[in-house]
mmCIF file with all atom_site columns, C-alpha atoms in Angstrom:
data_model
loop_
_atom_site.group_PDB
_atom_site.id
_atom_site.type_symbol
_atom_site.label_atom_id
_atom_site.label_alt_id
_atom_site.label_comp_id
_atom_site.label_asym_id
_atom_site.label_entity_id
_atom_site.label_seq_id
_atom_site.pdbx_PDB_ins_code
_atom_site.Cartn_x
_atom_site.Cartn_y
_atom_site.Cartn_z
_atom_site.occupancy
_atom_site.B_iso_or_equiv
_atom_site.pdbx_formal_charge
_atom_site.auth_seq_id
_atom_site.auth_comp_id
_atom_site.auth_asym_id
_atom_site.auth_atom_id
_atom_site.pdbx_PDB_model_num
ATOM 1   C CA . UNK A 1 1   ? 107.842 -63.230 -165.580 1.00 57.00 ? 1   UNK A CA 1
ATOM 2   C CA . UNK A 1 2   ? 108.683 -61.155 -168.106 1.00 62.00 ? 2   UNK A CA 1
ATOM 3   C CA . UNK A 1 3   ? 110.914 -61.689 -171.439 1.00 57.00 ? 3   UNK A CA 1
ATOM 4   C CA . UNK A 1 4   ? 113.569 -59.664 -169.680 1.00 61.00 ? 4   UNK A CA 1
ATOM 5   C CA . UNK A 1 5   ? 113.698 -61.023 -166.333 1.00 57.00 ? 5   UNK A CA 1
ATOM 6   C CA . UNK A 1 6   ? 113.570 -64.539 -167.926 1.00 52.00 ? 6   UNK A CA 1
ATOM 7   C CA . UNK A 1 7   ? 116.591 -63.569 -169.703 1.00 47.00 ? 7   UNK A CA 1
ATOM 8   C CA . UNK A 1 8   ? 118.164 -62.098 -166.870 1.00 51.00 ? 8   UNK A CA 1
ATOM 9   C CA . UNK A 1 9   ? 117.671 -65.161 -164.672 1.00 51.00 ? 9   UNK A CA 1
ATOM 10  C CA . UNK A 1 10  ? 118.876 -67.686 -167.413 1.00 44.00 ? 10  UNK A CA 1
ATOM 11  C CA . UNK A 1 11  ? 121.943 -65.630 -167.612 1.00 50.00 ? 11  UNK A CA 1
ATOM 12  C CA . UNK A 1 12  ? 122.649 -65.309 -163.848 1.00 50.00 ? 12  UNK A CA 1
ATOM 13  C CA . UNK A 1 13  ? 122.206 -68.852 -163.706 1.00 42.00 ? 13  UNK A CA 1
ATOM 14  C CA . UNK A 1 14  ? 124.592 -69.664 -166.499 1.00 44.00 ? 14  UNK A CA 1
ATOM 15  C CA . UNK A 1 15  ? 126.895 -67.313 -165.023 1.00 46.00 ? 15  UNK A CA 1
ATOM 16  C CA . UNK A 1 16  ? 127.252 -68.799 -161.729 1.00 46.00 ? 16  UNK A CA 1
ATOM 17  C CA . UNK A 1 17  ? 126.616 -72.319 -162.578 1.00 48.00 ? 17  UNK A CA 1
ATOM 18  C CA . UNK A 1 18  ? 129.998 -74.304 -161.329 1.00 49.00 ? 18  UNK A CA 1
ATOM 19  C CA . UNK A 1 19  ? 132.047 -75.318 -163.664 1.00 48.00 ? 19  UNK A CA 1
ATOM 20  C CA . UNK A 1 20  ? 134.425 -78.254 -163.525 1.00 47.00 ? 20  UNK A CA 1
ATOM 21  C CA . UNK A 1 21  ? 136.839 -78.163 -161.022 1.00 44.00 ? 21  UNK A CA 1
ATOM 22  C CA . UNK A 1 22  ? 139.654 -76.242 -163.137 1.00 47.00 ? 22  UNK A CA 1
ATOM 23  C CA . UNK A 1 23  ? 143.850 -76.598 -162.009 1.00 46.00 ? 23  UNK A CA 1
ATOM 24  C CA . UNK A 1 24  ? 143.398 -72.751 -160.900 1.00 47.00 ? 24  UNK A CA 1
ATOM 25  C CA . UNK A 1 25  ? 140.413 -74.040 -158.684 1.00 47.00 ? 25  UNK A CA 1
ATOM 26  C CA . UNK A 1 26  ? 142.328 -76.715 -156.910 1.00 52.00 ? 26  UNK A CA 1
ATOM 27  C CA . UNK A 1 27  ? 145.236 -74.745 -156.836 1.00 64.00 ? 27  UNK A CA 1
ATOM 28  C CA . UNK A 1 28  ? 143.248 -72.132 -154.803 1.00 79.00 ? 28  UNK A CA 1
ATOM 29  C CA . UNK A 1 29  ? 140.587 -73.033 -152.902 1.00 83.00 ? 29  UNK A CA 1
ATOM 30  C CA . UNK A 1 30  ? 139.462 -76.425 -150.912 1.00 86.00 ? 30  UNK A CA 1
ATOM 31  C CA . UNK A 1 31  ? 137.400 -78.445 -153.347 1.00 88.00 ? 31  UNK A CA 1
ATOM 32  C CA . UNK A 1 32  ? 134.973 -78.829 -150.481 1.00 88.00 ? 32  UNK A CA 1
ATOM 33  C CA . UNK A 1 33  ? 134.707 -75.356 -149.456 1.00 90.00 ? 33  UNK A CA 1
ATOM 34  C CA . UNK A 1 34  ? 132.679 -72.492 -150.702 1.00 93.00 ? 34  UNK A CA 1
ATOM 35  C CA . UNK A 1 35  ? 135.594 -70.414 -152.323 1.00 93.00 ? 35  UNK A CA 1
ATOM 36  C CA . UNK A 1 36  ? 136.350 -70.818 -155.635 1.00 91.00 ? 36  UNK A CA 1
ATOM 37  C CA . UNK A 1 37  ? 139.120 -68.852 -158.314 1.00 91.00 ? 37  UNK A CA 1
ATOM 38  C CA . UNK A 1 38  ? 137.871 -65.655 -160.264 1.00 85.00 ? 38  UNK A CA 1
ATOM 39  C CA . UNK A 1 39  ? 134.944 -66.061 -162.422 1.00 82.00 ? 39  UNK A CA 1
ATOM 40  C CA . UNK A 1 40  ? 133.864 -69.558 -161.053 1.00 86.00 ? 40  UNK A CA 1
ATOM 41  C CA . UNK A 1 41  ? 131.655 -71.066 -158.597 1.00 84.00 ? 41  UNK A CA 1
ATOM 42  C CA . UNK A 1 42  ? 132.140 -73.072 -156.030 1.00 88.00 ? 42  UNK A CA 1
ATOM 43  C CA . UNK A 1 43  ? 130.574 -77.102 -156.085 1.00 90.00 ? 43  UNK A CA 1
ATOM 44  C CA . UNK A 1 44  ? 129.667 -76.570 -151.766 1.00 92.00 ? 44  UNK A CA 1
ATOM 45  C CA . UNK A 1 45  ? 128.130 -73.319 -151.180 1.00 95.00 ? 45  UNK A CA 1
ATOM 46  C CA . UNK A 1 46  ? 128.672 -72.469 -147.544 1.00 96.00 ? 46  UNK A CA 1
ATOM 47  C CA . UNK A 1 47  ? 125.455 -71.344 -145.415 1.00 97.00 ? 47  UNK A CA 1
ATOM 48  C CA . UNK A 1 48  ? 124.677 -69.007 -142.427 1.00 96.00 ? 48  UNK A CA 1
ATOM 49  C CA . UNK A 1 49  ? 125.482 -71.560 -140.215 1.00 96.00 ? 49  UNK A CA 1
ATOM 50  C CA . UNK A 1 50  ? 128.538 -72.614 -141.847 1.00 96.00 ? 50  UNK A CA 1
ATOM 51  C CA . UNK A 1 51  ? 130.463 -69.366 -143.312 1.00 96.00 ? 51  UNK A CA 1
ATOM 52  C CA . UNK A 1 52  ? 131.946 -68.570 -139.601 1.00 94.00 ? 52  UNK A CA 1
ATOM 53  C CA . UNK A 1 53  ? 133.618 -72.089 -140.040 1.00 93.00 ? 53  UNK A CA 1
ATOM 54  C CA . UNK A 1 54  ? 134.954 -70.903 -143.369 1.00 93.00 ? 54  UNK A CA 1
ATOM 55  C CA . UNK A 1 55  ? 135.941 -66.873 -142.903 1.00 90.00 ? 55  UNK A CA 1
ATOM 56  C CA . UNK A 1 56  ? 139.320 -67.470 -141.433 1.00 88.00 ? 56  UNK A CA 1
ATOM 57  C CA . UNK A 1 57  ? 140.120 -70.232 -144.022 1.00 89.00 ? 57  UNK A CA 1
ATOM 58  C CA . UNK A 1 58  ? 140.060 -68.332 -147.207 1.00 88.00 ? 58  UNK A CA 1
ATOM 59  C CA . UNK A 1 59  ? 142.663 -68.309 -149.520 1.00 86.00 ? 59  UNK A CA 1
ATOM 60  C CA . UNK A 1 60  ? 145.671 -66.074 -149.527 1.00 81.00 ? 60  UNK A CA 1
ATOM 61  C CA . UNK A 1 61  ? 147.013 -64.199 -152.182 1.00 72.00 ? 61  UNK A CA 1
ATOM 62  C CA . UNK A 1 62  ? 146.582 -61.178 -154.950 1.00 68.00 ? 62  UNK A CA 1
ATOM 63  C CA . UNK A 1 63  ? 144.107 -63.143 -157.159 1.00 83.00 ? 63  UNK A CA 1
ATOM 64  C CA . UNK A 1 64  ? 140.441 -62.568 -156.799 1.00 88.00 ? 64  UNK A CA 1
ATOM 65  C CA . UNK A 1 65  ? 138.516 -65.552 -155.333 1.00 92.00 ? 65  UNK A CA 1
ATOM 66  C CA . UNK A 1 66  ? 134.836 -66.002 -155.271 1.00 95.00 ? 66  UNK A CA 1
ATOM 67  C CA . UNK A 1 67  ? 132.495 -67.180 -152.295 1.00 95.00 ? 67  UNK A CA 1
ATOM 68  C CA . UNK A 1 68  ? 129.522 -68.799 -152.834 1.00 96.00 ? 68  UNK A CA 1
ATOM 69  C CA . UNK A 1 69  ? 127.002 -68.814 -150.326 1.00 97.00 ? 69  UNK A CA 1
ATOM 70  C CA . UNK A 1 70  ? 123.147 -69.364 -149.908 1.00 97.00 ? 70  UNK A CA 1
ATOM 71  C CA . UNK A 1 71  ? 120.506 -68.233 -147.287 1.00 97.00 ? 71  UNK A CA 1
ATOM 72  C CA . UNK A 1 72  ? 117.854 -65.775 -146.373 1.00 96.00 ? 72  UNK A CA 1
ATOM 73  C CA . UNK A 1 73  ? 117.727 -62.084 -147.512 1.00 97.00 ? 73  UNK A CA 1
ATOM 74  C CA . UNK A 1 74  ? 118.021 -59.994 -143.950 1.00 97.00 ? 74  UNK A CA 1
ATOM 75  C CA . UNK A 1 75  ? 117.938 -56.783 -146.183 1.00 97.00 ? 75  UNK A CA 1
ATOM 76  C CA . UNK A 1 76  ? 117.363 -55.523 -149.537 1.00 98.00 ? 76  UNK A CA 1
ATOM 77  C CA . UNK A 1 77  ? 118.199 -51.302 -150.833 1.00 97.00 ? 77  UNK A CA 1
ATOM 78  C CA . UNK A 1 78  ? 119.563 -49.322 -153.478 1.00 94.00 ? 78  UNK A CA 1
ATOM 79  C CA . UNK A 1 79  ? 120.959 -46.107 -154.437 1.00 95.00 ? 79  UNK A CA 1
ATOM 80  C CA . UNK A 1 80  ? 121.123 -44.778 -158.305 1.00 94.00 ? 80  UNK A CA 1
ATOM 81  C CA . UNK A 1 81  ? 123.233 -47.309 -159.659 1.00 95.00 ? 81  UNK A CA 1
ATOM 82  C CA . UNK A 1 82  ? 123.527 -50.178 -157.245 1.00 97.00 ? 82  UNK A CA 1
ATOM 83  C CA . UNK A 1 83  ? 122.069 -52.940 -155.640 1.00 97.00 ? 83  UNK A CA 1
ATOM 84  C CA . UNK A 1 84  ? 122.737 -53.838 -152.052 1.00 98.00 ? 84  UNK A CA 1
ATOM 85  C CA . UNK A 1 85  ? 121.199 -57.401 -150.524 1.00 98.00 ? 85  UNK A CA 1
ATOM 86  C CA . UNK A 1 86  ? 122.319 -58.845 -147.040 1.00 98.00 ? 86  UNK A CA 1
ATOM 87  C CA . UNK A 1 87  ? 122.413 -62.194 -145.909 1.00 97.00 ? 87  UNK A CA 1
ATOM 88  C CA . UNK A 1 88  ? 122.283 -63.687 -142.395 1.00 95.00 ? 88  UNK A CA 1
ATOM 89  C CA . UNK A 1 89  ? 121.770 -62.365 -139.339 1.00 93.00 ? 89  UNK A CA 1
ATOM 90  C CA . UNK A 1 90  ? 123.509 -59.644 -137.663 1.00 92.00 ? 90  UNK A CA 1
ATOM 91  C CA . UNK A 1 91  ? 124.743 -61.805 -134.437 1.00 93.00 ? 91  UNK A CA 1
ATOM 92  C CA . UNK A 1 92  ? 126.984 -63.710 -137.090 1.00 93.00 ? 92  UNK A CA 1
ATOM 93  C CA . UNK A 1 93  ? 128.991 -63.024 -140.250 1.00 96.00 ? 93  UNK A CA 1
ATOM 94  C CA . UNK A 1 94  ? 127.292 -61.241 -142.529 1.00 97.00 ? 94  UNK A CA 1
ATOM 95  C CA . UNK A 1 95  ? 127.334 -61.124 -146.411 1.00 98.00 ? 95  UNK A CA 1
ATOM 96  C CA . UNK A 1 96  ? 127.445 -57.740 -148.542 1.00 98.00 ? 96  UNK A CA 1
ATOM 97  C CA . UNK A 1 97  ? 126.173 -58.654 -152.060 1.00 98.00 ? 97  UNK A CA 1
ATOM 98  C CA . UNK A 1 98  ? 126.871 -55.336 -154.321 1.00 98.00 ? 98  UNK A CA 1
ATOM 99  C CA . UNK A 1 99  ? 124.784 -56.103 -157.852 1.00 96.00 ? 99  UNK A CA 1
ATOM 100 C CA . UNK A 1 100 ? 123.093 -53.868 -160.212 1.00 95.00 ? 100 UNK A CA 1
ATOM 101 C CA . UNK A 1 101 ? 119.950 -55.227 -159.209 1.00 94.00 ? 101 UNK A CA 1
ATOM 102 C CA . UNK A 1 102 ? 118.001 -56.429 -156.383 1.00 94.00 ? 102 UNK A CA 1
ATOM 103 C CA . UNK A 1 103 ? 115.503 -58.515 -159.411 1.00 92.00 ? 103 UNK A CA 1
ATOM 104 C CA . UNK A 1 104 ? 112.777 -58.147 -157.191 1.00 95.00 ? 104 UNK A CA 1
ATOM 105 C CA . UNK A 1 105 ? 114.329 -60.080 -154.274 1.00 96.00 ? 105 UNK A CA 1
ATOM 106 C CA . UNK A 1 106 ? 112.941 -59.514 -150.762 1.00 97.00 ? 106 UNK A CA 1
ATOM 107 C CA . UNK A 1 107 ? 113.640 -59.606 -147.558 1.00 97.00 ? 107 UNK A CA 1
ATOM 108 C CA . UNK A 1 108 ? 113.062 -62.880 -146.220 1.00 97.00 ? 108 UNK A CA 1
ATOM 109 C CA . UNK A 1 109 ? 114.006 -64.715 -149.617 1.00 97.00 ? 109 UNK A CA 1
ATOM 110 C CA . UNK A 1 110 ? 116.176 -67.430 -150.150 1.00 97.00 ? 110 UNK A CA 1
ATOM 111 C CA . UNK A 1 111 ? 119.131 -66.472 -152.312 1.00 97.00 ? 111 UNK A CA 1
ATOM 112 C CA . UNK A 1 112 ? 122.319 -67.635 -153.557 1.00 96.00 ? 112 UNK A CA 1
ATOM 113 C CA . UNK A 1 113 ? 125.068 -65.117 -153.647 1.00 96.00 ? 113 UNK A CA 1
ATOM 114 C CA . UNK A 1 114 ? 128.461 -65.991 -155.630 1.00 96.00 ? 114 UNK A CA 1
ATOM 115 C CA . UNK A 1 115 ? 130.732 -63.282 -156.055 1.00 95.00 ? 115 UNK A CA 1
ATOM 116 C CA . UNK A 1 116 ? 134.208 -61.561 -155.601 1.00 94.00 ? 116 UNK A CA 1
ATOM 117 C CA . UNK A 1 117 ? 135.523 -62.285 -151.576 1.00 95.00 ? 117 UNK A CA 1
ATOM 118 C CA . UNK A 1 118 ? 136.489 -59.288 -149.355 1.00 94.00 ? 118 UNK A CA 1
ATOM 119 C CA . UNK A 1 119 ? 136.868 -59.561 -145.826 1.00 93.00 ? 119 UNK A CA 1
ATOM 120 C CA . UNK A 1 120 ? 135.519 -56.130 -144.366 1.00 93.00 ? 120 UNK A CA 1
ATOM 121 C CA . UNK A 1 121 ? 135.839 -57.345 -140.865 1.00 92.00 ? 121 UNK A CA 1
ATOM 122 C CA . UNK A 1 122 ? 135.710 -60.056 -138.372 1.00 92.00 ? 122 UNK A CA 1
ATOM 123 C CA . UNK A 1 123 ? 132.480 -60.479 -139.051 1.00 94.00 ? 123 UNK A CA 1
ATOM 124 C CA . UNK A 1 124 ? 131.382 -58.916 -142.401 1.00 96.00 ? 124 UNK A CA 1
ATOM 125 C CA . UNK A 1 125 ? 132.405 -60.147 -146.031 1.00 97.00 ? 125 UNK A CA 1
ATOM 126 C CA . UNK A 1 126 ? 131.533 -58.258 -149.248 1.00 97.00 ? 126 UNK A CA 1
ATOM 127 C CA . UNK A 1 127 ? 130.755 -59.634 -152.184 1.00 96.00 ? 127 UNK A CA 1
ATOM 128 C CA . UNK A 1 128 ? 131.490 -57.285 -155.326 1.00 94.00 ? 128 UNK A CA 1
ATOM 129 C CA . UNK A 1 129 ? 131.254 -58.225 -157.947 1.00 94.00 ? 129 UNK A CA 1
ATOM 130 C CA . UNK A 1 130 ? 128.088 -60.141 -157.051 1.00 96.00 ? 130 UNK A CA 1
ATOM 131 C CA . UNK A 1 131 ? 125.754 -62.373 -158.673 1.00 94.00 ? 131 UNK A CA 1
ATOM 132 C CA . UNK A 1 132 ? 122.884 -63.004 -156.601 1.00 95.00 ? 132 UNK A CA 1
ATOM 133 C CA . UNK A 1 133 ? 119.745 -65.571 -157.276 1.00 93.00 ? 133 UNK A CA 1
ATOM 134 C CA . UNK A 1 134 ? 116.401 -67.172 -155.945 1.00 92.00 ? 134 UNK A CA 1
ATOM 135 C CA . UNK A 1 135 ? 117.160 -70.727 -154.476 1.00 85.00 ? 135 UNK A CA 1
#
């Protein structure tokens, strides 16, 4: 790996490492869930099994929240300036990540997304801001 790519997963990873459980965390989001306030990660990352349990239970409310989730790449593109990486398959929900960068991630990769929740259906979140990550 290269000097920059190093770099860039360090700082990916130190950006979406979870911090401790903060008041604005517990005043948002189920400690045991995968949602967590702006700018934060949540401790339980939810899966591709589990985020259909969790899409109707997200928080409420003006503020940004984040969802963290992990599972395998279903598809990986780009345009000029932006990244776009799918998780899960298409007969459940499915995750948008939008990033600046797909870092060489591939279809069929296991990833951890973490990023700013929008529900763009009943079964399609988007993540953007999004951080995404090899497991």
């Amino acid at each position: 790996m290269s000097a920059i790519g190093t770099a860039v997963a360090l700082w990916t990873l130190i950006l979406i490492w979870p911090a401790p459980l903060s008041a604005e965390d517990a005043a948002c989001c189920d400690p045991m869930g995968p949602f967590s306030a702006a700018e934060t990660s949540a401790r339980h990352p939810a899966t591709c099994e589990t985020i259909g349990a969790w899409i109707d239970r997200a928080p409420d409310g003006a503020e940004r929240i984040n969802l963290t989730i992990s599972g395998v790449l279903s598809f990986v593109g780009r345009d000029d300036a932006l990244a776009y990486l799918v998780m899960c398959p298409p007969d459940g929900v499915q995750i948008l990540c939008v990033a600046y960068q797909t870092n060489g991630m591939q279809i069929g990769d296991a990833v951890v997304f973490g990023g700013g929740f929008s529900r763009a259906g009943p079964d399609r979140i988007i993540l953007d801001p999004c951080l995404a990550y090899a497991e």
